[in-house]
């Protein structure tokens, strides 16, 4: 039977060790607005990334793909201008930005990643950015204010900054060494046995000499035991088993990822190989950020980057061990939280919508079905109107290209105001419309679907589609 791995995690408002953030007003698009952010680690970071699948990609995406194989020390993010469809000038502006930041940080520009978000087609206002960089570097810090400033500086139409962090435990170092070391009792017993053996020899001598010898031997044994205890303590301290992981993201509109989504930055002080870090991000991304949709559009600038600086001083993770699985669970917890915040903050949204598919034939089937439902504009508008029009949900499932047995599934609407069964074994049930409307009026609405055809499950997150979405996007450039 497979071992159940549990994540021991506590909410944390602190950055992982060795990281600093800052955010300043560079007046990139608007005056007196935070719009330039910095992520910095003095220790070199292993890095991993996933990028937009849109065939039109911003200059920062091209820049990062070329630099991500290096150790990374810093990421600079600007809002207000996407630097997309800006030609050779846009690429040169990326180089100038990285070189200017590198000069102030006193590092090589190959260790810097960039991110941009905002209006497509406009060139970066380089004089303003270059002027703001010294202040951006000078103000970097690890305190709560720096987190607040940086997370606000990357926002565009977002209504609130999106951050989440936890402190986690890896497998205990003591557990790792238990098979190879003696327990305290075993050491005491061994020392007592050694002492007794020496005392037998001592008893053949005079009583006075024996007394002095026993005293010396006891002191030696005491020192030996103390030394061994110190060695074990030092060994345990060297292999720390706690690490932090923190995420910061922006996203409100143009959210319908094909591989990554919005701008997401995950920071951790865990020590892990670059290969496993990339594999973990790619896997978790498909289960989290790839499972959200606001309006069906995939941006030119979407990216999620993970930086791991190893400052936690754990034993480096180089294989798919229990510690690797613990790290993946921690990464997923952070990414799920950020994904839900993005969906909740969808432009003009009044409801967060969660679709849960269970007992599917495969993970892919569950993911495809849940994503189709969350991406349906007809479902979104029904939720906005608090209308239990479940036919739109079935329609979305049908055109998802994920085959399923329509005669087996059950469908339930649920929220903090209760739950109600709408479909049973593929057939609509008679239900109380007033109760359904009340359930759908909650801030968070859940659509629960049981396919009764397997063991796999998946979730997707989105929001309703309101009048305000049109208002926001009708004058976005103004």
CSV table of C-alpha atoms in Angstrom, one decimal:
chain,number,residue,atom,x,y,z
A,1,UNK,CA,0.0,0.0,0.0
A,2,UNK,CA,1.4,3.4,-1.0
A,3,UNK,CA,2.5,5.7,1.8
A,4,UNK,CA,0.1,8.7,2.4
A,5,UNK,CA,2.2,11.9,2.3
A,6,UNK,CA,0.8,14.7,4.4
A,7,UNK,CA,1.8,18.3,4.0
A,8,UNK,CA,2.6,20.0,7.3
A,9,UNK,CA,2.1,23.6,6.5
A,10,UNK,CA,1.3,26.9,8.3
A,11,UNK,CA,0.2,30.2,6.8
A,12,UNK,CA,3.2,32.6,6.7
A,13,UNK,CA,3.4,36.3,6.0
A,14,UNK,CA,7.2,36.2,5.7
A,15,UNK,CA,9.2,35.9,2.6
A,16,UNK,CA,11.4,32.8,2.1
A,17,UNK,CA,14.9,33.4,3.5
A,18,UNK,CA,17.2,35.4,1.3
A,19,UNK,CA,14.5,37.1,-0.8
A,20,UNK,CA,13.8,40.9,-1.0
A,21,UNK,CA,11.1,42.8,-2.8
A,22,UNK,CA,10.4,46.4,-3.7
A,23,UNK,CA,7.9,48.5,-5.7
A,24,UNK,CA,8.1,52.1,-6.9
A,25,UNK,CA,6.3,54.7,-9.0
A,26,UNK,CA,8.0,55.0,-12.4
A,27,UNK,CA,5.1,56.8,-14.1
A,28,UNK,CA,5.1,54.2,-16.9
A,29,UNK,CA,1.5,54.8,-17.9
A,30,UNK,CA,-0.1,56.8,-15.0
A,31,UNK,CA,1.3,59.4,-12.7
A,32,UNK,CA,1.6,58.6,-9.0
A,33,UNK,CA,0.9,54.9,-9.3
A,34,UNK,CA,3.1,51.9,-8.3
A,35,UNK,CA,4.2,50.3,-11.6
A,36,UNK,CA,7.7,48.8,-11.3
A,37,UNK,CA,8.5,45.9,-9.0
A,38,UNK,CA,11.7,43.9,-8.1
A,39,UNK,CA,12.3,40.4,-6.8
A,40,UNK,CA,15.8,39.8,-5.6
A,41,UNK,CA,17.9,37.1,-4.0
A,42,UNK,CA,21.5,37.5,-3.1
A,43,UNK,CA,22.0,33.8,-3.4
A,44,UNK,CA,21.8,32.4,-6.9
A,45,UNK,CA,18.4,30.7,-7.7
A,46,UNK,CA,17.5,27.6,-9.5
A,47,UNK,CA,14.7,28.7,-11.8
A,48,UNK,CA,11.8,27.2,-13.7
A,49,UNK,CA,9.2,28.7,-16.0
A,50,UNK,CA,6.1,28.1,-18.1
A,51,UNK,CA,5.1,30.6,-20.8
A,52,UNK,CA,2.2,31.7,-22.9
A,53,UNK,CA,1.2,29.4,-25.8
A,54,UNK,CA,0.0,32.4,-27.8
A,55,UNK,CA,2.0,32.5,-31.0
A,56,UNK,CA,2.4,36.3,-30.6
A,57,UNK,CA,4.8,36.6,-27.6
A,58,UNK,CA,6.0,39.7,-25.8
A,59,UNK,CA,9.7,40.7,-25.8
A,60,UNK,CA,10.1,39.7,-22.2
A,61,UNK,CA,9.0,36.1,-23.0
A,62,UNK,CA,11.7,35.9,-25.6
A,63,UNK,CA,14.2,37.4,-23.2
A,64,UNK,CA,13.3,35.0,-20.4
A,65,UNK,CA,13.4,31.9,-22.5
A,66,UNK,CA,17.0,32.7,-23.4
A,67,UNK,CA,18.1,33.5,-19.8
A,68,UNK,CA,16.1,30.9,-17.7
A,69,UNK,CA,18.9,28.3,-18.0
A,70,UNK,CA,21.2,30.5,-15.9
A,71,UNK,CA,21.1,31.0,-12.2
A,72,UNK,CA,18.7,33.9,-11.5
A,73,UNK,CA,19.2,36.7,-9.0
A,74,UNK,CA,16.5,39.1,-9.9
A,75,UNK,CA,13.2,39.6,-11.7
A,76,UNK,CA,12.0,43.1,-12.7
A,77,UNK,CA,8.3,43.6,-13.5
A,78,UNK,CA,6.5,46.6,-15.0
A,79,UNK,CA,2.8,47.3,-15.4
A,80,UNK,CA,1.2,49.7,-17.8
A,81,UNK,CA,3.0,48.5,-20.9
A,82,UNK,CA,3.1,45.0,-22.3
A,83,UNK,CA,6.1,45.5,-24.6
A,84,UNK,CA,4.4,43.2,-27.1
A,85,UNK,CA,4.4,43.6,-30.9
A,86,UNK,CA,7.2,46.2,-30.4
A,87,UNK,CA,9.7,44.7,-32.8
A,88,UNK,CA,13.5,45.0,-32.5
A,89,UNK,CA,13.1,48.1,-30.4
A,90,UNK,CA,11.2,46.1,-27.8
A,91,UNK,CA,13.9,43.5,-27.6
A,92,UNK,CA,16.6,46.1,-27.3
A,93,UNK,CA,14.6,47.8,-24.5
A,94,UNK,CA,14.6,44.4,-22.6
A,95,UNK,CA,18.4,44.3,-22.9
A,96,UNK,CA,18.7,47.9,-21.7
A,97,UNK,CA,16.5,47.3,-18.8
A,98,UNK,CA,18.4,44.1,-17.7
A,99,UNK,CA,21.8,45.8,-18.1
A,100,UNK,CA,20.7,48.9,-16.1
A,101,UNK,CA,19.4,46.8,-13.3
A,102,UNK,CA,22.5,44.5,-13.4
A,103,UNK,CA,24.8,47.5,-13.1
A,104,UNK,CA,23.1,48.8,-9.9
A,105,UNK,CA,22.9,45.3,-8.4
A,106,UNK,CA,26.5,44.6,-9.4
A,107,UNK,CA,25.7,41.3,-11.2
A,108,UNK,CA,25.7,40.0,-14.8
A,109,UNK,CA,22.6,40.8,-16.8
A,110,UNK,CA,22.3,37.1,-17.8
A,111,UNK,CA,21.0,36.5,-14.2
A,112,UNK,CA,18.0,38.8,-14.6
A,113,UNK,CA,14.4,37.9,-15.8
A,114,UNK,CA,11.9,40.5,-16.9
A,115,UNK,CA,8.1,40.7,-17.0
A,116,UNK,CA,5.6,43.2,-18.5
A,117,UNK,CA,1.9,43.7,-18.4
A,118,UNK,CA,-0.4,46.3,-19.9
A,119,UNK,CA,-1.4,47.7,-23.3
A,120,UNK,CA,0.0,45.8,-26.4
A,121,UNK,CA,1.8,47.7,-29.1
A,122,UNK,CA,3.4,50.5,-27.0
A,123,UNK,CA,7.1,50.9,-26.4
A,124,UNK,CA,8.5,50.9,-22.9
A,125,UNK,CA,9.2,54.5,-21.7
A,126,UNK,CA,12.8,53.7,-21.1
A,127,UNK,CA,13.9,57.1,-19.6
A,128,UNK,CA,11.4,56.7,-16.8
A,129,UNK,CA,12.3,53.1,-16.1
A,130,UNK,CA,16.0,53.7,-16.1
A,131,UNK,CA,15.5,56.7,-13.8
A,132,UNK,CA,13.5,54.6,-11.3
A,133,UNK,CA,15.9,51.6,-11.1
A,134,UNK,CA,18.3,53.0,-8.5
A,135,UNK,CA,15.4,53.7,-6.2
A,136,UNK,CA,13.9,50.3,-6.9
A,137,UNK,CA,17.1,48.6,-5.8
A,138,UNK,CA,17.7,50.9,-2.8
A,139,UNK,CA,14.3,50.2,-1.4
A,140,UNK,CA,14.4,46.3,-1.6
A,141,UNK,CA,13.5,44.7,1.7
A,142,UNK,CA,12.0,41.5,3.2
A,143,UNK,CA,9.4,43.2,5.4
A,144,UNK,CA,5.6,43.3,5.0
A,145,UNK,CA,5.6,46.7,3.4
A,146,UNK,CA,7.9,45.6,0.6
A,147,UNK,CA,5.5,42.7,-0.2
A,148,UNK,CA,2.6,45.1,-0.3
A,149,UNK,CA,4.4,47.6,-2.6
A,150,UNK,CA,5.7,44.9,-5.0
A,151,UNK,CA,2.4,43.1,-5.3
A,152,UNK,CA,0.6,46.4,-6.0
A,153,UNK,CA,3.1,47.5,-8.6
A,154,UNK,CA,2.4,44.5,-10.9
A,155,UNK,CA,-1.4,45.2,-10.9
A,156,UNK,CA,-3.3,46.5,-13.9
A,157,UNK,CA,-7.1,46.1,-13.7
A,158,UNK,CA,-6.8,44.0,-10.6
A,159,UNK,CA,-8.8,45.2,-7.7
A,160,UNK,CA,-6.6,43.7,-5.0
A,161,UNK,CA,-3.0,42.4,-4.7
A,162,UNK,CA,-2.6,38.6,-4.8
A,163,UNK,CA,-0.1,36.9,-2.4
A,164,UNK,CA,0.0,33.7,-0.4
A,165,UNK,CA,2.7,32.0,1.6
A,166,UNK,CA,3.3,29.0,3.9
A,167,UNK,CA,6.0,27.5,6.0
A,168,UNK,CA,6.3,23.7,5.6
A,169,UNK,CA,8.2,20.7,7.0
A,170,UNK,CA,10.2,18.2,5.0
A,171,UNK,CA,10.8,14.7,6.3
A,172,UNK,CA,12.5,15.0,9.7
A,173,UNK,CA,16.3,14.8,9.7
A,174,UNK,CA,16.1,12.6,12.8
A,175,UNK,CA,13.8,10.2,10.9
A,176,UNK,CA,16.3,10.1,8.1
A,177,UNK,CA,19.2,9.2,10.4
A,178,UNK,CA,17.3,6.9,12.8
A,179,UNK,CA,18.4,3.7,11.0
A,180,UNK,CA,22.1,4.8,10.9
A,181,UNK,CA,22.5,6.2,14.4
A,182,UNK,CA,22.1,5.0,18.0
A,183,UNK,CA,19.4,6.2,20.2
A,184,UNK,CA,20.3,8.1,23.4
A,185,UNK,CA,19.5,5.1,25.6
A,186,UNK,CA,21.7,2.9,23.4
A,187,UNK,CA,24.6,5.3,23.8
A,188,UNK,CA,24.2,5.5,27.6
A,189,UNK,CA,24.1,1.7,27.8
A,190,UNK,CA,27.2,1.4,25.6
A,191,UNK,CA,29.0,3.9,27.7
A,192,UNK,CA,28.0,2.1,30.9
A,193,UNK,CA,29.2,-1.2,29.5
A,194,UNK,CA,32.5,0.4,28.6
A,195,UNK,CA,32.8,2.0,32.0
A,196,UNK,CA,32.1,-1.4,33.7
A,197,UNK,CA,34.7,-3.2,31.6
A,198,UNK,CA,37.3,-0.6,32.6
A,199,UNK,CA,36.3,-0.9,36.3
A,200,UNK,CA,37.0,-4.6,36.3
A,201,UNK,CA,40.6,-3.9,35.5
A,202,UNK,CA,40.8,-1.1,38.0
A,203,UNK,CA,39.6,-3.4,40.8
A,204,UNK,CA,42.9,-5.4,40.7
A,205,UNK,CA,44.7,-2.3,41.8
A,206,UNK,CA,44.7,-0.6,45.1
A,207,UNK,CA,41.4,1.0,46.3
A,208,UNK,CA,42.9,4.4,46.4
A,209,UNK,CA,44.2,4.2,42.8
A,210,UNK,CA,41.0,2.5,41.7
A,211,UNK,CA,39.0,5.4,43.1
A,212,UNK,CA,41.1,8.0,41.3
A,213,UNK,CA,41.0,5.9,38.1
A,214,UNK,CA,37.2,5.6,38.2
A,215,UNK,CA,36.9,9.3,38.6
A,216,UNK,CA,39.1,9.9,35.6
A,217,UNK,CA,37.3,7.3,33.5
A,218,UNK,CA,33.9,8.8,34.4
A,219,UNK,CA,35.1,12.2,33.3
A,220,UNK,CA,36.4,10.8,30.1
A,221,UNK,CA,33.1,9.0,29.4
A,222,UNK,CA,31.1,12.1,30.3
A,223,UNK,CA,33.2,14.2,27.8
A,224,UNK,CA,32.8,11.5,25.1
A,225,UNK,CA,29.1,11.4,25.5
A,226,UNK,CA,28.9,15.2,25.5
A,227,UNK,CA,31.0,15.3,22.4
A,228,UNK,CA,28.8,12.8,20.6
A,229,UNK,CA,25.7,14.7,21.6
A,230,UNK,CA,27.1,17.9,20.2
A,231,UNK,CA,28.0,16.1,17.0
A,232,UNK,CA,24.5,14.8,16.6
A,233,UNK,CA,23.1,18.3,17.3
A,234,UNK,CA,25.3,19.9,14.7
A,235,UNK,CA,24.4,17.2,12.2
A,236,UNK,CA,20.7,17.9,12.8
A,237,UNK,CA,21.2,21.6,12.5
A,238,UNK,CA,23.0,21.3,9.2
A,239,UNK,CA,20.1,19.4,7.7
A,240,UNK,CA,17.2,21.8,8.3
A,241,UNK,CA,13.7,20.4,7.5
A,242,UNK,CA,11.7,23.6,7.3
A,243,UNK,CA,11.2,25.8,4.2
A,244,UNK,CA,9.0,28.6,3.1
A,245,UNK,CA,7.2,29.1,-0.2
A,246,UNK,CA,5.6,32.4,-1.2
A,247,UNK,CA,3.6,33.4,-4.3
A,248,UNK,CA,2.7,36.7,-5.9
A,249,UNK,CA,0.5,37.1,-9.0
A,250,UNK,CA,-1.5,39.5,-11.1
A,251,UNK,CA,-4.4,38.7,-13.3
A,252,UNK,CA,-8.0,39.9,-13.8
A,253,UNK,CA,-8.8,39.9,-17.5
A,254,UNK,CA,-7.5,38.1,-20.6
A,255,UNK,CA,-7.3,34.9,-18.6
A,256,UNK,CA,-7.6,31.6,-20.4
A,257,UNK,CA,-4.2,29.9,-20.2
A,258,UNK,CA,-3.0,27.3,-22.6
A,259,UNK,CA,0.1,26.5,-20.5
A,260,UNK,CA,0.7,29.3,-18.0
A,261,UNK,CA,-1.5,32.2,-17.1
A,262,UNK,CA,-1.2,35.9,-16.1
A,263,UNK,CA,2.0,36.8,-14.3
A,264,UNK,CA,3.0,34.5,-11.4
A,265,UNK,CA,6.1,34.5,-9.3
A,266,UNK,CA,6.7,31.7,-6.8
A,267,UNK,CA,9.7,32.1,-4.4
A,268,UNK,CA,11.1,29.4,-2.1
A,269,UNK,CA,14.2,28.9,0.0
A,270,UNK,CA,14.2,25.1,-0.5
A,271,UNK,CA,17.3,23.4,-2.1
A,272,UNK,CA,16.2,21.5,-5.1
A,273,UNK,CA,17.7,20.6,-8.5
A,274,UNK,CA,16.7,22.6,-11.6
A,275,UNK,CA,15.3,19.6,-13.4
A,276,UNK,CA,13.0,18.6,-10.6
A,277,UNK,CA,11.9,22.2,-10.0
A,278,UNK,CA,10.9,22.5,-13.7
A,279,UNK,CA,9.1,19.1,-13.6
A,280,UNK,CA,7.2,20.1,-10.5
A,281,UNK,CA,6.1,23.5,-11.9
A,282,UNK,CA,5.0,22.0,-15.2
A,283,UNK,CA,2.9,19.3,-13.4
A,284,UNK,CA,1.3,21.6,-10.9
A,285,UNK,CA,0.6,24.3,-13.4
A,286,UNK,CA,-1.7,22.0,-15.4
A,287,UNK,CA,-3.7,21.4,-12.2
A,288,UNK,CA,-4.0,25.0,-11.1
A,289,UNK,CA,-3.3,28.0,-13.3
A,290,UNK,CA,-4.3,26.1,-16.4
A,291,UNK,CA,-7.6,25.4,-14.8
A,292,UNK,CA,-8.8,29.0,-14.6
A,293,UNK,CA,-10.7,31.1,-17.1
A,294,UNK,CA,-12.1,34.6,-16.9
A,295,UNK,CA,-12.9,35.6,-20.5
A,296,UNK,CA,-11.4,33.0,-22.8
A,297,UNK,CA,-8.5,35.1,-24.0
A,298,UNK,CA,-4.8,34.0,-23.8
A,299,UNK,CA,-2.4,36.9,-23.2
A,300,UNK,CA,0.8,37.5,-25.1
A,301,UNK,CA,2.7,38.0,-21.8
A,302,UNK,CA,1.5,35.0,-19.6
A,303,UNK,CA,4.2,33.4,-17.5
A,304,UNK,CA,4.8,31.6,-14.2
A,305,UNK,CA,8.3,31.6,-12.8
A,306,UNK,CA,9.6,29.7,-9.7
A,307,UNK,CA,12.9,30.7,-8.0
A,308,UNK,CA,14.6,28.4,-5.4
A,309,UNK,CA,17.7,29.8,-3.6
A,310,UNK,CA,18.4,27.0,-1.2
A,311,UNK,CA,18.7,29.3,1.8
A,312,UNK,CA,16.7,26.8,3.9
A,313,UNK,CA,19.8,24.6,4.0
A,314,UNK,CA,17.8,21.4,3.6
A,315,UNK,CA,19.5,18.4,2.1
A,316,UNK,CA,19.2,19.2,-1.7
A,317,UNK,CA,16.4,17.3,-3.4
A,318,UNK,CA,17.8,15.5,-6.4
A,319,UNK,CA,15.4,12.6,-6.7
A,320,UNK,CA,11.7,11.9,-6.5
A,321,UNK,CA,11.8,11.3,-2.8
A,322,UNK,CA,9.2,11.9,-0.1
A,323,UNK,CA,10.7,15.4,0.3
A,324,UNK,CA,10.0,16.0,-3.4
A,325,UNK,CA,6.4,15.0,-3.0
A,326,UNK,CA,6.1,17.3,0.0
A,327,UNK,CA,7.5,20.2,-2.0
A,328,UNK,CA,5.0,19.5,-4.8
A,329,UNK,CA,2.1,19.6,-2.4
A,330,UNK,CA,3.4,22.9,-1.0
A,331,UNK,CA,3.7,24.3,-4.5
A,332,UNK,CA,0.2,23.2,-5.4
A,333,UNK,CA,-1.2,24.7,-2.3
A,334,UNK,CA,0.3,28.1,-3.1
A,335,UNK,CA,-0.7,27.9,-6.8
A,336,UNK,CA,-4.3,26.8,-6.0
A,337,UNK,CA,-4.7,29.8,-3.7
A,338,UNK,CA,-3.3,32.3,-6.3
A,339,UNK,CA,-5.4,30.7,-9.1
A,340,UNK,CA,-8.6,31.1,-7.0
A,341,UNK,CA,-7.7,34.8,-6.2
A,342,UNK,CA,-7.3,35.5,-9.9
A,343,UNK,CA,-10.6,33.9,-10.8
A,344,UNK,CA,-12.3,35.7,-7.9
A,345,UNK,CA,-10.9,39.0,-9.2
A,346,UNK,CA,-12.1,38.5,-12.8
A,347,UNK,CA,-13.0,41.9,-14.4
A,348,UNK,CA,-16.5,42.8,-13.2
A,349,UNK,CA,-16.9,39.5,-11.4
A,350,UNK,CA,-19.5,39.1,-8.7
A,351,UNK,CA,-19.1,35.4,-8.0
A,352,UNK,CA,-16.2,33.0,-7.8
A,353,UNK,CA,-17.2,29.8,-9.6
A,354,UNK,CA,-15.6,26.4,-8.8
A,355,UNK,CA,-16.3,23.3,-10.9
A,356,UNK,CA,-15.4,20.0,-9.4
A,357,UNK,CA,-15.4,16.8,-11.4
A,358,UNK,CA,-15.0,13.4,-9.6
A,359,UNK,CA,-15.0,9.7,-10.4
A,360,UNK,CA,-13.8,10.4,-14.0
A,361,UNK,CA,-12.0,7.8,-16.2
A,362,UNK,CA,-8.8,9.8,-16.3
A,363,UNK,CA,-7.3,13.1,-15.0
A,364,UNK,CA,-7.4,14.5,-18.6
A,365,UNK,CA,-11.1,13.8,-18.9
A,366,UNK,CA,-11.8,15.5,-15.6
A,367,UNK,CA,-9.7,18.5,-16.4
A,368,UNK,CA,-11.1,19.0,-19.9
A,369,UNK,CA,-14.7,18.8,-18.7
A,370,UNK,CA,-14.2,21.2,-15.8
A,371,UNK,CA,-12.4,23.6,-18.0
A,372,UNK,CA,-15.1,23.6,-20.7
A,373,UNK,CA,-17.7,24.4,-18.1
A,374,UNK,CA,-15.7,27.2,-16.5
A,375,UNK,CA,-15.0,28.7,-19.9
A,376,UNK,CA,-18.6,28.8,-21.2
A,377,UNK,CA,-20.0,32.3,-21.5
A,378,UNK,CA,-23.5,30.9,-21.2
A,379,UNK,CA,-22.7,29.3,-17.9
A,380,UNK,CA,-21.0,32.5,-16.7
A,381,UNK,CA,-24.0,34.6,-17.5
A,382,UNK,CA,-26.4,32.1,-15.9
A,383,UNK,CA,-24.3,32.3,-12.7
A,384,UNK,CA,-24.4,36.1,-12.9
A,385,UNK,CA,-28.2,36.0,-13.2
A,386,UNK,CA,-28.5,33.3,-10.4
A,387,UNK,CA,-30.2,31.1,-12.9
A,388,UNK,CA,-30.0,27.3,-12.3
A,389,UNK,CA,-29.9,26.7,-16.1
A,390,UNK,CA,-28.1,23.4,-15.9
A,391,UNK,CA,-28.7,22.7,-19.6
A,392,UNK,CA,-25.8,25.1,-20.4
A,393,UNK,CA,-23.5,23.0,-18.2
A,394,UNK,CA,-24.4,19.8,-20.0
A,395,UNK,CA,-24.0,21.6,-23.4
A,396,UNK,CA,-20.4,22.7,-22.4
A,397,UNK,CA,-19.6,19.2,-21.3
A,398,UNK,CA,-20.8,17.8,-24.7
A,399,UNK,CA,-18.7,20.1,-26.9
A,400,UNK,CA,-15.6,19.6,-24.7
A,401,UNK,CA,-14.3,16.7,-26.8
A,402,UNK,CA,-14.0,14.6,-23.6
A,403,UNK,CA,-16.4,11.7,-24.1
A,404,UNK,CA,-18.4,10.7,-21.0
A,405,UNK,CA,-21.5,8.6,-20.2
A,406,UNK,CA,-24.4,11.1,-20.1
A,407,UNK,CA,-26.7,8.5,-18.5
A,408,UNK,CA,-24.5,8.2,-15.3
A,409,UNK,CA,-23.6,11.6,-14.0
A,410,UNK,CA,-25.0,13.6,-11.1
A,411,UNK,CA,-24.9,17.4,-10.8
A,412,UNK,CA,-25.2,19.5,-7.6
A,413,UNK,CA,-25.2,23.3,-7.0
A,414,UNK,CA,-23.6,24.2,-3.7
A,415,UNK,CA,-22.5,27.2,-1.7
A,416,UNK,CA,-22.4,28.3,2.0
A,417,UNK,CA,-26.2,28.7,1.7
A,418,UNK,CA,-26.7,25.0,1.1
A,419,UNK,CA,-26.7,22.5,-1.8
A,420,UNK,CA,-29.3,21.1,-4.2
A,421,UNK,CA,-29.3,18.1,-6.6
A,422,UNK,CA,-30.2,19.2,-10.1
A,423,UNK,CA,-29.4,16.1,-12.2
A,424,UNK,CA,-29.5,12.4,-11.0
A,425,UNK,CA,-28.1,9.7,-13.2
A,426,UNK,CA,-28.2,11.9,-16.3
A,427,UNK,CA,-31.8,13.0,-15.8
A,428,UNK,CA,-33.0,16.4,-14.5
A,429,UNK,CA,-34.8,16.4,-11.2
A,430,UNK,CA,-37.6,18.5,-9.8
A,431,UNK,CA,-36.0,21.1,-7.6
A,432,UNK,CA,-37.0,24.2,-5.7
A,433,UNK,CA,-36.1,27.2,-7.9
A,434,UNK,CA,-36.1,29.6,-4.9
A,435,UNK,CA,-33.6,27.5,-3.0
A,436,UNK,CA,-31.5,27.2,-6.1
A,437,UNK,CA,-31.5,30.9,-6.6
A,438,UNK,CA,-30.5,31.5,-3.0
A,439,UNK,CA,-27.6,29.0,-3.3
A,440,UNK,CA,-26.4,30.8,-6.5
A,441,UNK,CA,-26.5,34.2,-4.8
A,442,UNK,CA,-23.5,33.4,-2.6
A,443,UNK,CA,-20.1,34.9,-3.3
A,444,UNK,CA,-18.6,31.5,-4.0
A,445,UNK,CA,-20.6,29.0,-6.1
A,446,UNK,CA,-19.6,25.4,-6.6
A,447,UNK,CA,-20.8,23.0,-9.4
A,448,UNK,CA,-20.3,19.4,-8.3
A,449,UNK,CA,-20.4,16.7,-10.9
A,450,UNK,CA,-20.0,13.0,-10.2
A,451,UNK,CA,-19.4,11.0,-13.4
A,452,UNK,CA,-19.6,7.7,-11.5
A,453,UNK,CA,-17.3,6.1,-14.1
A,454,UNK,CA,-13.7,6.1,-12.6
A,455,UNK,CA,-11.5,7.3,-9.8
A,456,UNK,CA,-9.9,10.5,-11.1
A,457,UNK,CA,-10.9,14.1,-10.2
A,458,UNK,CA,-10.1,17.7,-11.1
A,459,UNK,CA,-11.2,21.3,-10.3
A,460,UNK,CA,-11.4,24.4,-12.3
A,461,UNK,CA,-12.0,28.0,-11.3
A,462,UNK,CA,-13.6,31.0,-13.0
A,463,UNK,CA,-16.2,33.7,-12.4
A,464,UNK,CA,-19.4,35.1,-13.8
A,465,UNK,CA,-19.7,37.5,-16.7
A,466,UNK,CA,-21.3,40.8,-15.8
A,467,UNK,CA,-22.2,44.1,-17.3
A,468,UNK,CA,-19.1,45.6,-15.7
A,469,UNK,CA,-16.8,43.3,-17.7
A,470,UNK,CA,-17.9,45.1,-20.9
A,471,UNK,CA,-17.5,48.5,-19.3
A,472,UNK,CA,-14.0,47.8,-18.0
A,473,UNK,CA,-12.8,46.4,-21.4
A,474,UNK,CA,-14.5,49.0,-23.5
A,475,UNK,CA,-12.3,51.8,-22.3
A,476,UNK,CA,-9.2,49.8,-21.2
A,477,UNK,CA,-6.7,52.0,-23.2
A,478,UNK,CA,-8.1,55.3,-21.9
